[in-house]
Coordinates of C-alpha atoms in Angstrom, one line a residue:
M1 CA 0.0 0.1 0.0
A2 CA 1.3 3.1 -0.8
T3 CA 2.0 6.0 1.6
V4 CA 2.2 9.4 1.3
S5 CA 4.9 12.1 3.0
V6 CA 4.1 15.6 3.2
Y7 CA 7.1 18.5 3.5
N8 CA 6.5 21.4 7.0
H9 CA 5.3 23.7 4.2
T10 CA 3.1 21.6 1.9
A11 CA 0.2 23.1 3.9
S12 CA 1.4 26.9 3.6
V13 CA 2.0 26.9 -0.5
L14 CA -1.3 25.0 -0.8
A15 CA -3.4 27.0 1.5
F16 CA -2.2 30.1 -0.4
G17 CA -3.0 28.9 -4.1
S18 CA 1.1 29.0 -4.4
A19 CA 0.3 25.4 -6.1
Q20 CA -1.8 26.8 -9.0
A21 CA 0.1 30.2 -9.7
F22 CA 3.5 27.9 -10.7
D23 CA 4.0 24.8 -12.8
T24 CA 3.4 21.4 -10.6
A25 CA 4.9 18.6 -12.1
V26 CA 5.6 14.8 -10.7
Q27 CA 8.7 13.0 -11.1
L28 CA 9.2 8.8 -10.7
C29 CA 12.2 8.1 -8.6
S30 CA 14.3 4.5 -7.4
A31 CA 15.4 5.7 -4.4
L32 CA 14.4 8.9 -2.0
T33 CA 14.9 9.6 1.4
F34 CA 12.2 11.9 2.7
N35 CA 13.0 14.8 5.3
A36 CA 9.9 16.9 6.2
A37 CA 12.1 19.9 6.5
D38 CA 13.7 19.8 2.8
T39 CA 12.4 22.9 1.2
T40 CA 13.7 22.5 -1.9
L41 CA 15.1 19.8 -4.6
S42 CA 18.6 20.4 -4.3
G43 CA 19.1 19.5 -0.8
M44 CA 17.4 16.4 -1.0
T45 CA 18.8 12.7 -1.3
F46 CA 17.0 11.0 -4.2
T47 CA 17.3 9.3 -7.6
E48 CA 15.2 9.9 -10.5
L49 CA 14.6 7.9 -13.0
S50 CA 16.8 8.6 -16.3
T51 CA 15.0 9.7 -19.8
A52 CA 14.7 6.1 -20.9
N53 CA 11.7 3.4 -21.6
G54 CA 8.6 6.0 -21.6
Y55 CA 10.0 8.1 -19.3
T56 CA 11.9 11.8 -19.3
Q57 CA 13.9 13.1 -16.8
G58 CA 12.0 15.7 -14.9
G59 CA 8.3 14.3 -14.7
A60 CA 5.1 15.0 -16.1
F61 CA 3.7 18.9 -15.8
L62 CA 0.3 18.4 -13.4
Q63 CA -2.7 19.0 -16.0
N64 CA -5.6 20.9 -15.3
T65 CA -4.6 21.8 -11.8
S66 CA -6.1 23.9 -8.9
S67 CA -5.1 24.2 -5.4
G68 CA -6.4 26.9 -2.9
I69 CA -7.9 26.9 0.6
V70 CA -11.6 25.0 1.9
S71 CA -11.8 26.2 5.1
T72 CA -8.9 27.7 7.5
D73 CA -5.5 26.8 6.9
D74 CA -7.1 24.0 5.0
G75 CA -5.2 23.5 1.6
T76 CA -6.2 21.2 -1.3
L77 CA -4.3 20.1 -4.3
D78 CA -6.1 18.4 -7.5
A79 CA -5.6 17.8 -11.3
D80 CA -5.4 15.3 -14.3
D81 CA -4.2 11.5 -13.9
V82 CA -0.2 11.4 -14.3
V83 CA -0.3 8.4 -17.3
W84 CA 3.8 7.3 -18.9
T85 CA 3.4 4.4 -21.7
A86 CA 6.4 2.2 -21.1
S87 CA 8.5 0.5 -23.5
G88 CA 11.5 -0.8 -24.2
S89 CA 12.9 -2.8 -21.2
G90 CA 9.8 -1.0 -18.8
I91 CA 9.7 2.0 -16.3
S92 CA 9.7 0.8 -13.0
A93 CA 10.1 3.7 -9.9
T94 CA 9.6 3.1 -5.8
H95 CA 8.5 6.9 -5.4
A96 CA 6.6 9.7 -6.8
L97 CA 8.0 13.2 -5.9
V98 CA 5.3 15.9 -6.6
M99 CA 7.2 19.6 -6.5
N100 CA 6.4 22.6 -7.8
Y101 CA 8.2 24.9 -10.0
S102 CA 8.7 28.6 -9.3
S103 CA 11.1 30.7 -10.9
L104 CA 11.2 33.1 -8.0
L105 CA 11.4 30.5 -5.6
G106 CA 12.8 27.3 -7.3
Q107 CA 11.9 24.3 -6.7
I108 CA 9.8 23.5 -3.8
P109 CA 9.1 19.5 -3.2
L110 CA 5.1 19.3 -1.9
F111 CA 4.9 15.5 -1.1
V112 CA 6.2 11.4 -2.0
I113 CA 4.3 9.0 -2.3
D114 CA 5.9 6.0 -1.2
F115 CA 4.5 2.8 -3.4
G116 CA 5.9 0.8 -0.7
G117 CA 8.2 -1.4 -3.0
T118 CA 9.2 -1.2 -6.7
L119 CA 6.2 -0.9 -9.1
T120 CA 7.0 -2.0 -12.8
A121 CA 4.7 -1.4 -16.3
T122 CA 6.2 -3.4 -18.7
A123 CA 6.9 -2.0 -22.8
G124 CA 3.3 -1.6 -24.0
N125 CA 1.3 -1.0 -20.4
D126 CA 0.9 2.2 -18.9
F127 CA 2.6 4.0 -15.5
R128 CA -0.4 5.8 -14.3
I129 CA -0.9 7.7 -11.2
I130 CA -4.5 7.7 -10.9
W131 CA -5.6 10.4 -8.1
D132 CA -8.7 10.6 -6.0
S133 CA -11.2 12.7 -7.8
T134 CA -13.7 13.5 -4.6
D135 CA -10.7 14.0 -2.0
H136 CA -8.5 15.2 -4.6
I137 CA -4.8 15.1 -4.8
I138 CA -4.2 15.9 -1.6
R139 CA -5.9 17.9 1.3
I140 CA -4.0 18.9 4.6
N141 CA -4.7 21.1 7.3
K142 CA -2.1 23.5 8.5
V143 CA -1.3 23.5 12.2

């Protein structure tokens, strides 16, 4: 079962709608060490997949992204599902890293999905991240 880990600053970013103002992307990783205090990608320890077999390094930008406040200090993020069609030897990943790209603030990690092991899509099949359409991709409360 997948688990989600959220960075300390994520609620503030979502509550102020910053995820909608900048480009939000998801990267697939073969290794990642989560530290809730990380604020930029440059300080993180992770290995993103290389460009090969249907995956392009840098990940995929989320389409039709929306974020904002649901109630006081309660932020949400939503977008279309993300799909990579595997080729060659396929796509294998252990984590997905969701982040914002901002020319002002740099690359800001929002949260990590730990797949609980290696997930693989073989050639001709999709590696798909399906977001919950009812409860948003993520909904968190800043405490």
